[in-house]
PDB file of N, H, CA, C and O in Angstrom:
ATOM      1  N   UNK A   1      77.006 120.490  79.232  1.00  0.00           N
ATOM      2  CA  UNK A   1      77.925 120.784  78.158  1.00  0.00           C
ATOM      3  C   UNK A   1      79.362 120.400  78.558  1.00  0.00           C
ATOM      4  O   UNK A   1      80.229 120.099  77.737  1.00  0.00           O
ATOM      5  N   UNK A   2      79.570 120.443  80.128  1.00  0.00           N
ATOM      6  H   UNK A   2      78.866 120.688  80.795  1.00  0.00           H
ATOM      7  CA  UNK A   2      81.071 120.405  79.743  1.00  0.00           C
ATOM      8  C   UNK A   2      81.272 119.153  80.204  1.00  0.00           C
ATOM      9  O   UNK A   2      82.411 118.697  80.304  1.00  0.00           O
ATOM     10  N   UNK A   3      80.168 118.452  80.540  1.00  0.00           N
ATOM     11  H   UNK A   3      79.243 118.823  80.458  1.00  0.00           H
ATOM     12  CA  UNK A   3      80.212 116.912  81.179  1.00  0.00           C
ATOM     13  C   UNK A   3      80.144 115.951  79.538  1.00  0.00           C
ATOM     14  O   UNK A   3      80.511 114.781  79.426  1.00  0.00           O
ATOM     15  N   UNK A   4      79.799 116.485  78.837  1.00  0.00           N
ATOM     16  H   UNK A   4      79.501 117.436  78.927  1.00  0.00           H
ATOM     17  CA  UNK A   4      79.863 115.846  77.505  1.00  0.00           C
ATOM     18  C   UNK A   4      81.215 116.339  76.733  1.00  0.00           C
ATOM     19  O   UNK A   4      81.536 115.657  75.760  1.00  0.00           O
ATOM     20  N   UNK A   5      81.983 117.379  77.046  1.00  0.00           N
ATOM     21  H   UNK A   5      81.722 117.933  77.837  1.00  0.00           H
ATOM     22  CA  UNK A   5      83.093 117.872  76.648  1.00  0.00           C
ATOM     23  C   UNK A   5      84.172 116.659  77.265  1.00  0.00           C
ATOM     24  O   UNK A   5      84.908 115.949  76.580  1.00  0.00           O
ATOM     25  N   UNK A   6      84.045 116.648  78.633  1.00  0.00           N
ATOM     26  H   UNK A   6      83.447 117.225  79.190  1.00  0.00           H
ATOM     27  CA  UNK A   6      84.514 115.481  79.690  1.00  0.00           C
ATOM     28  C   UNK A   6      84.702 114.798  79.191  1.00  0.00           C
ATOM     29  O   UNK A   6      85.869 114.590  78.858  1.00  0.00           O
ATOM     30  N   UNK A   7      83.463 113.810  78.715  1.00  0.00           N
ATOM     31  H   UNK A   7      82.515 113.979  78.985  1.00  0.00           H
ATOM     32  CA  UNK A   7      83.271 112.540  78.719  1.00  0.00           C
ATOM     33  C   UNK A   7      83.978 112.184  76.920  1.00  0.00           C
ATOM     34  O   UNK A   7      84.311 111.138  76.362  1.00  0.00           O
ATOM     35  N   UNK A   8      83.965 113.254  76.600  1.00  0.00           N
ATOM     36  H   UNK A   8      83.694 114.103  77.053  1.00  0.00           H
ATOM     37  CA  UNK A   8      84.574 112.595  74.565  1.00  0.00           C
ATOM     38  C   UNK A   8      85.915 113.087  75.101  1.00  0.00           C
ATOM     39  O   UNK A   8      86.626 112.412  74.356  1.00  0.00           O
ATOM     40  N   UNK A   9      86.564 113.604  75.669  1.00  0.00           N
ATOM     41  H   UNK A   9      85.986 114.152  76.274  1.00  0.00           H
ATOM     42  CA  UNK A   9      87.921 113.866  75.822  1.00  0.00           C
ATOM     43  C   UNK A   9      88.536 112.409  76.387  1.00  0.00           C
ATOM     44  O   UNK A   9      89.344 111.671  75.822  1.00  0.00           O
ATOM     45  N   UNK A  10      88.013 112.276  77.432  1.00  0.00           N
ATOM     46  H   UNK A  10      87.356 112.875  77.890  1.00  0.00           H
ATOM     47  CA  UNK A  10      88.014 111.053  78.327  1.00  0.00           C
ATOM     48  C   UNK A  10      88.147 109.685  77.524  1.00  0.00           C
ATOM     49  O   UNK A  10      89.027 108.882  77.835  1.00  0.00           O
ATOM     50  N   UNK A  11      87.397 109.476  76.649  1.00  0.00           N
ATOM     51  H   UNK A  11      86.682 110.129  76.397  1.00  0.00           H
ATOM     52  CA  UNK A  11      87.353 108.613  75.681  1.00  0.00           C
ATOM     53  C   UNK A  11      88.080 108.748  74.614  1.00  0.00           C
ATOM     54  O   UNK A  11      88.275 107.570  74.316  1.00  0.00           O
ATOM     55  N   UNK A  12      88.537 109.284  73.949  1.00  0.00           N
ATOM     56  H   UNK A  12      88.378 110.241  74.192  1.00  0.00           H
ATOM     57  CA  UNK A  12      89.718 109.898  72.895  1.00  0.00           C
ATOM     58  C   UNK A  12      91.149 109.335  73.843  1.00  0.00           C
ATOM     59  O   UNK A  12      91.872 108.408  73.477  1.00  0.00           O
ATOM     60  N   UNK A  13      91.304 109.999  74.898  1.00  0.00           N
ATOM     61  H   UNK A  13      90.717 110.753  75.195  1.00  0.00           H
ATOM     62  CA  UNK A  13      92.194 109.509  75.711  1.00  0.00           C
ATOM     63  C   UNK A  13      92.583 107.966  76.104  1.00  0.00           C
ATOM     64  O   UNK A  13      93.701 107.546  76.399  1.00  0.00           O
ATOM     65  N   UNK A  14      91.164 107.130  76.016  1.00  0.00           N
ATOM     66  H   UNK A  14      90.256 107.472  75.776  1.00  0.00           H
ATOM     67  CA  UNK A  14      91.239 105.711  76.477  1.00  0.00           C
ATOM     68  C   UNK A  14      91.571 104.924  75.342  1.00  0.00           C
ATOM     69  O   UNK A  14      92.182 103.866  75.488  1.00  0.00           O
ATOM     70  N   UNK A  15      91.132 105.453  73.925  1.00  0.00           N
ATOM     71  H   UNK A  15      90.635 106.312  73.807  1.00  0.00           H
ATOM     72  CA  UNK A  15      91.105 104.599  72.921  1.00  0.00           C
ATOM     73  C   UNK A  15      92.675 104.857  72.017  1.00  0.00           C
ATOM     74  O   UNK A  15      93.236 104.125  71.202  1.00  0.00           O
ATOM     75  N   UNK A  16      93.011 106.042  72.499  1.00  0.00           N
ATOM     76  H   UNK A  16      92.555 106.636  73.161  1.00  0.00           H
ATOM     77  CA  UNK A  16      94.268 106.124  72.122  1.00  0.00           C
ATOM     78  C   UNK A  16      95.309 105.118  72.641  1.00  0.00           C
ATOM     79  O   UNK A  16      95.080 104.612  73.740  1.00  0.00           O
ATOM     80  N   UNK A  17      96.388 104.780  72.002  1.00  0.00           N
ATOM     81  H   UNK A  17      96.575 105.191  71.110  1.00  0.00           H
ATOM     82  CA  UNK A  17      96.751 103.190  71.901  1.00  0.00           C
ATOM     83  C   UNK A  17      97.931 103.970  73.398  1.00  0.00           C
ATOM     84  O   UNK A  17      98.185 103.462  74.490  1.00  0.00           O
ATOM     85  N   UNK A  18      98.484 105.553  72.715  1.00  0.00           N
ATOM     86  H   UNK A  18      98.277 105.965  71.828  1.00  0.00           H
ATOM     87  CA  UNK A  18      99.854 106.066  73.754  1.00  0.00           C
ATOM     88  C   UNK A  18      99.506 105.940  75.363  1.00  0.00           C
ATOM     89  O   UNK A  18     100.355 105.857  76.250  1.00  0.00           O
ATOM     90  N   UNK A  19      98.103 105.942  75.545  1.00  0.00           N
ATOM     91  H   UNK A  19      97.413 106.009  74.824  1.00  0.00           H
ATOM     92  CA  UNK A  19      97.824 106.029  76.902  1.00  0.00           C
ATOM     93  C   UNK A  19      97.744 104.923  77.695  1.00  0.00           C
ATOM     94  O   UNK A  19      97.889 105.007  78.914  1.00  0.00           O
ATOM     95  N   UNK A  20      97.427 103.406  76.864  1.00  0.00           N
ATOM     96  H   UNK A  20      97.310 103.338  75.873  1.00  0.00           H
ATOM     97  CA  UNK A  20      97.812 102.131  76.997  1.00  0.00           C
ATOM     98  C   UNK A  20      99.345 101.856  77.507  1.00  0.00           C
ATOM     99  O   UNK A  20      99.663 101.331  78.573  1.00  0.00           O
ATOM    100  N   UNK A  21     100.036 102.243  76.688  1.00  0.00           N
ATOM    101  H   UNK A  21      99.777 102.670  75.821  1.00  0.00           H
ATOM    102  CA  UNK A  21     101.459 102.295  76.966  1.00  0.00           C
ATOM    103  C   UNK A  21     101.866 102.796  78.148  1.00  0.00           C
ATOM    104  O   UNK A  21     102.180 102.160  79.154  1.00  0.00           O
ATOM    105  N   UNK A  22     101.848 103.868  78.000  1.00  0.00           N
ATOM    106  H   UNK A  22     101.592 104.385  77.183  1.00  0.00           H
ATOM    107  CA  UNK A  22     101.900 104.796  79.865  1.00  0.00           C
ATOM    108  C   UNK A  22     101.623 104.288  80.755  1.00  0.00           C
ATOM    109  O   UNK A  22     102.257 104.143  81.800  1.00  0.00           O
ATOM    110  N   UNK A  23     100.668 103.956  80.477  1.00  0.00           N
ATOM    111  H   UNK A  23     100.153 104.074  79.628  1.00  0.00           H
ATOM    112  CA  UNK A  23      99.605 103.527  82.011  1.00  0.00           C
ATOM    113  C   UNK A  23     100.063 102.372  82.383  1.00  0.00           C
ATOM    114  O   UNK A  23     100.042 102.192  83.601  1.00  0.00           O
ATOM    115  N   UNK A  24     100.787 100.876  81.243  1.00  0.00           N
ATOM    116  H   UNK A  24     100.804 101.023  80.254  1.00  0.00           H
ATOM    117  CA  UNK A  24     101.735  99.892  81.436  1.00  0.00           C
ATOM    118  C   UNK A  24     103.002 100.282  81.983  1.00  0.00           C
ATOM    119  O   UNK A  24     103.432  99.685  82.969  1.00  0.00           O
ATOM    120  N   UNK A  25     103.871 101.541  81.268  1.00  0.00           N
ATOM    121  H   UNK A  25     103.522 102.026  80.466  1.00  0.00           H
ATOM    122  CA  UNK A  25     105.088 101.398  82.004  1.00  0.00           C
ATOM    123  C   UNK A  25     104.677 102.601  83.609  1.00  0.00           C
ATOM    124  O   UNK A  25     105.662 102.736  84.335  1.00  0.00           O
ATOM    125  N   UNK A  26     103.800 103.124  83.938  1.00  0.00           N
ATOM    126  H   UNK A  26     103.000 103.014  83.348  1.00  0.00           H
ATOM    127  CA  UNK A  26     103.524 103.849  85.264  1.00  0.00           C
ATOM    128  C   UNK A  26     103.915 102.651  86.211  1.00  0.00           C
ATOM    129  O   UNK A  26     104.684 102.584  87.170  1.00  0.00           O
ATOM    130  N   UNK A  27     102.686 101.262  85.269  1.00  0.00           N
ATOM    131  H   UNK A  27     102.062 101.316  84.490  1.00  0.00           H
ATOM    132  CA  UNK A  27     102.105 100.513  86.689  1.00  0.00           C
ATOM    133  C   UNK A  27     103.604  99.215  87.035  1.00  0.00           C
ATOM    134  O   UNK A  27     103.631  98.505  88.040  1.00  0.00           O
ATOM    135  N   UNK A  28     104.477  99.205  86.149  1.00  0.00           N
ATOM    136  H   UNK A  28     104.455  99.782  85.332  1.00  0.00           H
ATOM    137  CA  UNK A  28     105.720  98.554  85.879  1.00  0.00           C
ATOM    138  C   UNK A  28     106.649  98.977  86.768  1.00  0.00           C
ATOM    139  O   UNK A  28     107.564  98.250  87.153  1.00  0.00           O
ATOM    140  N   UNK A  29     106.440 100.438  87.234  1.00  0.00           N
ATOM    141  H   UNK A  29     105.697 101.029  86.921  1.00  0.00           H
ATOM    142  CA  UNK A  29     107.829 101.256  87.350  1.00  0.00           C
ATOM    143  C   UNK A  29     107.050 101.383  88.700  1.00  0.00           C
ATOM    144  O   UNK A  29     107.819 101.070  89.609  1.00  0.00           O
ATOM    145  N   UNK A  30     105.965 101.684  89.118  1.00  0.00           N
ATOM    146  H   UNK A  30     105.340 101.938  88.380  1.00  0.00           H
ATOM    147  CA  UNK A  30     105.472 101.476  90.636  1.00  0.00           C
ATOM    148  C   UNK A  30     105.425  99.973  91.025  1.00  0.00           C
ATOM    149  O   UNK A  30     105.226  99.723  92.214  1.00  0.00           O
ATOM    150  N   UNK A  31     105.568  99.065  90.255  1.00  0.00           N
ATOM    151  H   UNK A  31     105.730  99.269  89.289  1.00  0.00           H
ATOM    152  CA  UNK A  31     105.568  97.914  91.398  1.00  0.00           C
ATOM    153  C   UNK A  31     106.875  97.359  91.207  1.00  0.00           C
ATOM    154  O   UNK A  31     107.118  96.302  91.789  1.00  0.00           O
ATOM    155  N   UNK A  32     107.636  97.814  90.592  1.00  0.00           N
ATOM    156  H   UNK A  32     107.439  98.673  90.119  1.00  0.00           H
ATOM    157  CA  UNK A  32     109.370  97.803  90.941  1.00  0.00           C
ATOM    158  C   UNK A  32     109.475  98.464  92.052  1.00  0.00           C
ATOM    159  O   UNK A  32     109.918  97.966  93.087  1.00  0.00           O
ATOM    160  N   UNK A  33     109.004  99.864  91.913  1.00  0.00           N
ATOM    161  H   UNK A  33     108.645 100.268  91.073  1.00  0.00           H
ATOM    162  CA  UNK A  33     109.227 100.646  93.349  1.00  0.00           C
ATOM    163  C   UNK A  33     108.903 100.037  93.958  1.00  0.00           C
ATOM    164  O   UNK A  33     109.788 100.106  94.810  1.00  0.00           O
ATOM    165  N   UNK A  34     108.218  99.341  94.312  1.00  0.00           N
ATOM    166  H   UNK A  34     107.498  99.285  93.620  1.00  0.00           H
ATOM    167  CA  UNK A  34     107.355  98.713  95.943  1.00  0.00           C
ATOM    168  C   UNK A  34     108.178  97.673  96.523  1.00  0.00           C
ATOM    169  O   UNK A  34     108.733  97.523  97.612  1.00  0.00           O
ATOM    170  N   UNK A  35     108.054  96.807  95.142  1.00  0.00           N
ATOM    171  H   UNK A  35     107.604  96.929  94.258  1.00  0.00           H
ATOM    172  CA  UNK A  35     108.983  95.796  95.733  1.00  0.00           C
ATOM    173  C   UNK A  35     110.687  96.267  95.910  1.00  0.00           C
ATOM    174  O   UNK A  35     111.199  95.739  96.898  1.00  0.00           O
ATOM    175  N   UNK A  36     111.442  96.993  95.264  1.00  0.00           N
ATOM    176  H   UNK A  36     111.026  97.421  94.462  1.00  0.00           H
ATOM    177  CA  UNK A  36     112.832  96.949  96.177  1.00  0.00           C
ATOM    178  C   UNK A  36     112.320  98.097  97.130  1.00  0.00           C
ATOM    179  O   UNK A  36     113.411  98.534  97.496  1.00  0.00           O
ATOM    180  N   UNK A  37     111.493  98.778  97.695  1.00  0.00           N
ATOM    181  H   UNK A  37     110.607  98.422  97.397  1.00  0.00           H
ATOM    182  CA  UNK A  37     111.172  99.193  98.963  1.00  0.00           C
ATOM    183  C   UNK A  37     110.869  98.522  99.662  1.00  0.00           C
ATOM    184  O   UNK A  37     111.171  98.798 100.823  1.00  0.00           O
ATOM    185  N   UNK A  38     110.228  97.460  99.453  1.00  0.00           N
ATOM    186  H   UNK A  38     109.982  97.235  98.510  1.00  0.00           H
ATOM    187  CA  UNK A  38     110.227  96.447 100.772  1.00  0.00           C
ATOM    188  C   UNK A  38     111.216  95.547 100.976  1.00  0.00           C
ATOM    189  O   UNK A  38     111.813  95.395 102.042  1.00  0.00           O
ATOM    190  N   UNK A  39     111.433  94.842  99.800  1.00  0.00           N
ATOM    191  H   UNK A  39     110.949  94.966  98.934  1.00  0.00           H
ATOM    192  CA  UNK A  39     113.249  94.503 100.185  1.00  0.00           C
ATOM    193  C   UNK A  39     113.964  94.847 101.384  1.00  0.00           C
ATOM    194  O   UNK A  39     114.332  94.274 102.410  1.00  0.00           O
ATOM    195  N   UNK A  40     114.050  96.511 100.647  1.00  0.00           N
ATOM    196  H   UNK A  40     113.751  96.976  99.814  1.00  0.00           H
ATOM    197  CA  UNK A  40     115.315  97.696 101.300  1.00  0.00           C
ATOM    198  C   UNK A  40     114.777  97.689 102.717  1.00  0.00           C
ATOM    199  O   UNK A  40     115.625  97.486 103.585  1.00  0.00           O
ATOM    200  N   UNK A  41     113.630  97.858 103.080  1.00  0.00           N
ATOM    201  H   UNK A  41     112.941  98.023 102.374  1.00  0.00           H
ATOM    202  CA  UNK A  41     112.740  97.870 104.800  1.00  0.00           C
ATOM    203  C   UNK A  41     112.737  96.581 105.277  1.00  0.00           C
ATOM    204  O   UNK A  41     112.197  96.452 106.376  1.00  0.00           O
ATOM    205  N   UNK A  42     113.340  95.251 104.593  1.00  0.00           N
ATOM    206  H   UNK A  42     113.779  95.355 103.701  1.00  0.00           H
ATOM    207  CA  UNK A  42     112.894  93.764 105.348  1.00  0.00           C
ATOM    208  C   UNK A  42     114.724  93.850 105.471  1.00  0.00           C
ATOM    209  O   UNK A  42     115.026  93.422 106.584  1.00  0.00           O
ATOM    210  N   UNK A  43     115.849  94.222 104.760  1.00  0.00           N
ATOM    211  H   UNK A  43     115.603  94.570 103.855  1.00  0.00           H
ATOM    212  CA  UNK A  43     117.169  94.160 105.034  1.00  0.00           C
ATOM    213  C   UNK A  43     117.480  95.378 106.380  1.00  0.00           C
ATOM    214  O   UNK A  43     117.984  95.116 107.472  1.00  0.00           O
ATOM    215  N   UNK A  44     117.222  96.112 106.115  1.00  0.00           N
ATOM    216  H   UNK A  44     116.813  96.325 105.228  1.00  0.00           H
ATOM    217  CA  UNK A  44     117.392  97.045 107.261  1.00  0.00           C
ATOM    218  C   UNK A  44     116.786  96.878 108.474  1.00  0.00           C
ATOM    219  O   UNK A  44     117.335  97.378 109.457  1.00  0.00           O
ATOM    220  N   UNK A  45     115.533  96.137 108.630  1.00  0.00           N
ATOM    221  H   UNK A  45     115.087  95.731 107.833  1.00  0.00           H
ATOM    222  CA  UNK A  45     114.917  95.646 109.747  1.00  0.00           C
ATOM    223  C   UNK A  45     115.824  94.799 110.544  1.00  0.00           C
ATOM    224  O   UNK A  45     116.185  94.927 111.714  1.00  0.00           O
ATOM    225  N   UNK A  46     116.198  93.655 109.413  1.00  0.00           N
ATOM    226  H   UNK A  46     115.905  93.551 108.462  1.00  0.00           H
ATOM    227  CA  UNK A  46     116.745  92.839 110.170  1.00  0.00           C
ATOM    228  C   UNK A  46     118.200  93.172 110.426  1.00  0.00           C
ATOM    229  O   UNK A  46     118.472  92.897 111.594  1.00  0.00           O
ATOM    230  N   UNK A  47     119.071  93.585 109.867  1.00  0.00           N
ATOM    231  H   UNK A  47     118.849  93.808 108.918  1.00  0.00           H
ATOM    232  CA  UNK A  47     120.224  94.420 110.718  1.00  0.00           C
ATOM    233  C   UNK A  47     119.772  95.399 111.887  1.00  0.00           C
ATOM    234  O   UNK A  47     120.291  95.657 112.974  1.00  0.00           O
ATOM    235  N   UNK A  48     119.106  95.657 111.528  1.00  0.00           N
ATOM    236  H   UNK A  48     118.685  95.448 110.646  1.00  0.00           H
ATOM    237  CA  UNK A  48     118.755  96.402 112.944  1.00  0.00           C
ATOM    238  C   UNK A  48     118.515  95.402 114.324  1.00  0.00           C
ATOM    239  O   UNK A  48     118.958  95.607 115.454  1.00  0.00           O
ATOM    240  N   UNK A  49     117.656  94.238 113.849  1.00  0.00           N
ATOM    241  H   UNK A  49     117.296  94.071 112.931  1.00  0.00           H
ATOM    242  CA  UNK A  49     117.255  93.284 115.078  1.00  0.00           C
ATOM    243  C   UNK A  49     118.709  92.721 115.125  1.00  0.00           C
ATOM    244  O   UNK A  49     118.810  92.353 116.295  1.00  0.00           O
ATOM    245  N   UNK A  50     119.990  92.426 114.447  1.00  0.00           N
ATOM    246  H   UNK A  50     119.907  92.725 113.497  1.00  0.00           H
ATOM    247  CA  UNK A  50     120.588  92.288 114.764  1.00  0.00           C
ATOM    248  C   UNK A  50     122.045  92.594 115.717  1.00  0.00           C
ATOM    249  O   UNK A  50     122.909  91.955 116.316  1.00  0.00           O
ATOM    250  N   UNK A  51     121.639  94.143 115.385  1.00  0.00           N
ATOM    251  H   UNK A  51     120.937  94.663 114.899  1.00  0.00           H
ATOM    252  CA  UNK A  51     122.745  95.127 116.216  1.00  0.00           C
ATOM    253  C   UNK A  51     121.858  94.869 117.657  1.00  0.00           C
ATOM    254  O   UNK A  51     122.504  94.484 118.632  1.00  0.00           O
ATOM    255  N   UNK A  52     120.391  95.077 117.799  1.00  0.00           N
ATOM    256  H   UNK A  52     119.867  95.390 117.006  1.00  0.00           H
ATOM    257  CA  UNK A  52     119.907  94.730 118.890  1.00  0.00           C
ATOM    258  C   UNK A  52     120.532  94.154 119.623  1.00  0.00           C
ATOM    259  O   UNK A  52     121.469  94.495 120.344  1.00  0.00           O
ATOM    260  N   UNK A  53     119.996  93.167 119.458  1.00  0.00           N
ATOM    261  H   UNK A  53     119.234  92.890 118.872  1.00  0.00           H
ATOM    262  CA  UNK A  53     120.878  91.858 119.970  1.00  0.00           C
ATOM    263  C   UNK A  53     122.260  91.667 120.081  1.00  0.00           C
ATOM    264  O   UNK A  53     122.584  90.759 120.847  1.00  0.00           O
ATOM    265  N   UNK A  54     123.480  92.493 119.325  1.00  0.00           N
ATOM    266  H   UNK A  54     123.216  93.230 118.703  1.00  0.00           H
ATOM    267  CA  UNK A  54     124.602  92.425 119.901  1.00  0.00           C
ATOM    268  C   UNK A  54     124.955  93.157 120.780  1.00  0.00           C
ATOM    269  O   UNK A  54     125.752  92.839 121.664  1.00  0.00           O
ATOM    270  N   UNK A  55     124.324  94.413 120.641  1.00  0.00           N
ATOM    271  H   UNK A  55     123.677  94.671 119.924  1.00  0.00           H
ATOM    272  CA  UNK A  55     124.256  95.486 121.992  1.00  0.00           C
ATOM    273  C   UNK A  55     123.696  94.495 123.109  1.00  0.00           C
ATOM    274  O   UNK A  55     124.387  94.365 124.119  1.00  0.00           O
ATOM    275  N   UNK A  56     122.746  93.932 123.030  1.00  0.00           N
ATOM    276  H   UNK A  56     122.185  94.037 122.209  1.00  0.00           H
ATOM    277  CA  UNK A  56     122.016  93.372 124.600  1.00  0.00           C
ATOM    278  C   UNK A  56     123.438  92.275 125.173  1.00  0.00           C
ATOM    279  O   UNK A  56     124.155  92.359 126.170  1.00  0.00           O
ATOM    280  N   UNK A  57     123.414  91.497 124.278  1.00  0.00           N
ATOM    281  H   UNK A  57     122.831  91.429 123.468  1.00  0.00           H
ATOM    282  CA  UNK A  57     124.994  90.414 124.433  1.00  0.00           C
ATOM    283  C   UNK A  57     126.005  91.431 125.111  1.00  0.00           C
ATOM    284  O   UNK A  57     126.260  91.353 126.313  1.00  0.00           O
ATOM    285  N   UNK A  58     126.541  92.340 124.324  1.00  0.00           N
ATOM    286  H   UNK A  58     126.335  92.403 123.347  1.00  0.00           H
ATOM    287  CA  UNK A  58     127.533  92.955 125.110  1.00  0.00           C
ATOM    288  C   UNK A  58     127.750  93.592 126.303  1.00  0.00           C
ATOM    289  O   UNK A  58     128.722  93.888 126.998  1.00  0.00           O
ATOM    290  N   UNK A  59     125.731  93.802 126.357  1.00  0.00           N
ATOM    291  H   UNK A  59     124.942  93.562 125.792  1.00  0.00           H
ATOM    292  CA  UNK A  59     125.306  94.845 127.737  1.00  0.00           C
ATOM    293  C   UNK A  59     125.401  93.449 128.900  1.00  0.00           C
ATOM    294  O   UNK A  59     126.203  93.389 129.831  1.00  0.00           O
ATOM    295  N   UNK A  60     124.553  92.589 128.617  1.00  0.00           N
ATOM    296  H   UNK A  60     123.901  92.637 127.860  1.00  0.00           H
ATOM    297  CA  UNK A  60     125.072  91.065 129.702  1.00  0.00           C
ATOM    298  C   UNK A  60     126.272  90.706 129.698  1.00  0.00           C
ATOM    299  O   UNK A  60     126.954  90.789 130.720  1.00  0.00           O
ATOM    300  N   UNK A  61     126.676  90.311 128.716  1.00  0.00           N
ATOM    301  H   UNK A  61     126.122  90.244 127.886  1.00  0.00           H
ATOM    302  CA  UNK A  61     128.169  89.639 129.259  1.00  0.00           C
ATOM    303  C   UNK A  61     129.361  90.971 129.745  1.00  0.00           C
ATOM    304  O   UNK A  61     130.569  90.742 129.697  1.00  0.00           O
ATOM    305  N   UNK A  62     128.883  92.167 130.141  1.00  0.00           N
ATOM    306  H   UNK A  62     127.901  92.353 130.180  1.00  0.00           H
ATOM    307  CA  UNK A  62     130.024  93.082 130.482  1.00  0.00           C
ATOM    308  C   UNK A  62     130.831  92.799 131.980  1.00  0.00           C
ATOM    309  O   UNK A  62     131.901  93.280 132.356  1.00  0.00           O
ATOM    310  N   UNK A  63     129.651  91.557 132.902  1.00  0.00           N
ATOM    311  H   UNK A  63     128.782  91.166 132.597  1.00  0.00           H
ATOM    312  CA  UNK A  63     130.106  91.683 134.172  1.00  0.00           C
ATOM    313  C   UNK A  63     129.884  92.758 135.309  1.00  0.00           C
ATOM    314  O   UNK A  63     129.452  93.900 135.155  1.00  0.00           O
ATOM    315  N   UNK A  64     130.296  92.111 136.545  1.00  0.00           N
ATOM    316  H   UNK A  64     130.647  91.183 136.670  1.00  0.00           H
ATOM    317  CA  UNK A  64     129.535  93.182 137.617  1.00  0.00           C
ATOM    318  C   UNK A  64     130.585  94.352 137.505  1.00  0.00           C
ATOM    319  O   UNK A  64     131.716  94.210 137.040  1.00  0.00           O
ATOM    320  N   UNK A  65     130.027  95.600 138.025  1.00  0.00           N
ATOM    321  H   UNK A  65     129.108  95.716 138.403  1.00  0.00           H
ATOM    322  CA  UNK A  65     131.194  96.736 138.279  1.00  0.00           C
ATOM    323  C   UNK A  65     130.009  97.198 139.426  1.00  0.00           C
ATOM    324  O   UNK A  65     128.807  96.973 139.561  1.00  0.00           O
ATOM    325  N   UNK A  66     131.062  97.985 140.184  1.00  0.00           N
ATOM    326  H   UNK A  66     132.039  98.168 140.074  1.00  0.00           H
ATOM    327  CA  UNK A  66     130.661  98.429 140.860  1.00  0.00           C
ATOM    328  C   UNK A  66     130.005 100.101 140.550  1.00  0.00           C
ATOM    329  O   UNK A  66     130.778 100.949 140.104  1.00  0.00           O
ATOM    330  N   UNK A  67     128.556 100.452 140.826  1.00  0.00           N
ATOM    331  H   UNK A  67     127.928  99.763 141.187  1.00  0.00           H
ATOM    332  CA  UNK A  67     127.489 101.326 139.981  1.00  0.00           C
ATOM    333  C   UNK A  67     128.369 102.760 140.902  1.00  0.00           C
ATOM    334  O   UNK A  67     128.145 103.884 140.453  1.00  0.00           O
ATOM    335  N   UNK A  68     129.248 102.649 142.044  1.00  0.00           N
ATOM    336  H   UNK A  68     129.430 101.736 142.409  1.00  0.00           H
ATOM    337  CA  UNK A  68     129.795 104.619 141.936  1.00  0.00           C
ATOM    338  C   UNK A  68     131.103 104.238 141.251  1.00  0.00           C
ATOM    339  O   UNK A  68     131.973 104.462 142.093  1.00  0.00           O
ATOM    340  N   UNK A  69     131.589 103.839 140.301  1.00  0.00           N
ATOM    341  H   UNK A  69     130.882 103.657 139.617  1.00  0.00           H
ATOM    342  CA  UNK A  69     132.993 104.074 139.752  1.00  0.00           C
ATOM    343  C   UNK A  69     132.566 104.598 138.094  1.00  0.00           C
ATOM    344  O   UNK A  69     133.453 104.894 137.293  1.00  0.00           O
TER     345      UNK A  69
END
C-alpha cells in the first residue's frame, strides 16, 4: 500500500512540468558551483607554488652567515 502510494506520488512529481524546471536550474547552479571552485583552487594553487618559490630564492640567495650569530 504505501509502495503504491510511493510510486503515484513519485510520478505526479515527474510529470509535473515545475519539477523539470528545478531540477534544470539545481543542475545549472551546481555546475557553476564546481566550476568557479575549481578555478578559485587552480588560482590559489598556483600563487601558492609561487610564493614557494620566492621564499626558496630568497632562502638561497641570502648568503653565508655565520650559524652562532
Amino acid at each position: 500500500m504505501i509502495a503504491k502510494i510511493t510510486q503515484k506520488e513519485f510520478t505526479e512529481i515527474v510529470r509535473d512540468g515545475r519539477y523539470r524546471w528545478m531540477a534544470s536550474i539545481i543542475f545549472v547552479l551546481l555546475t557553476v558551483s564546481i566550476l568557479t571552485g575549481w578555478h578559485h583552487y587552480a588560482n590559489v594553487s598556483r600563487e601558492h607554488k609561487l610564493a614557494q618559490e620566492a621564499q626558496r630564492n630568497l632562502w638561497l640567495g641570502q648568503g653565508e652567515k655565520n650559524p652562532h650569530s
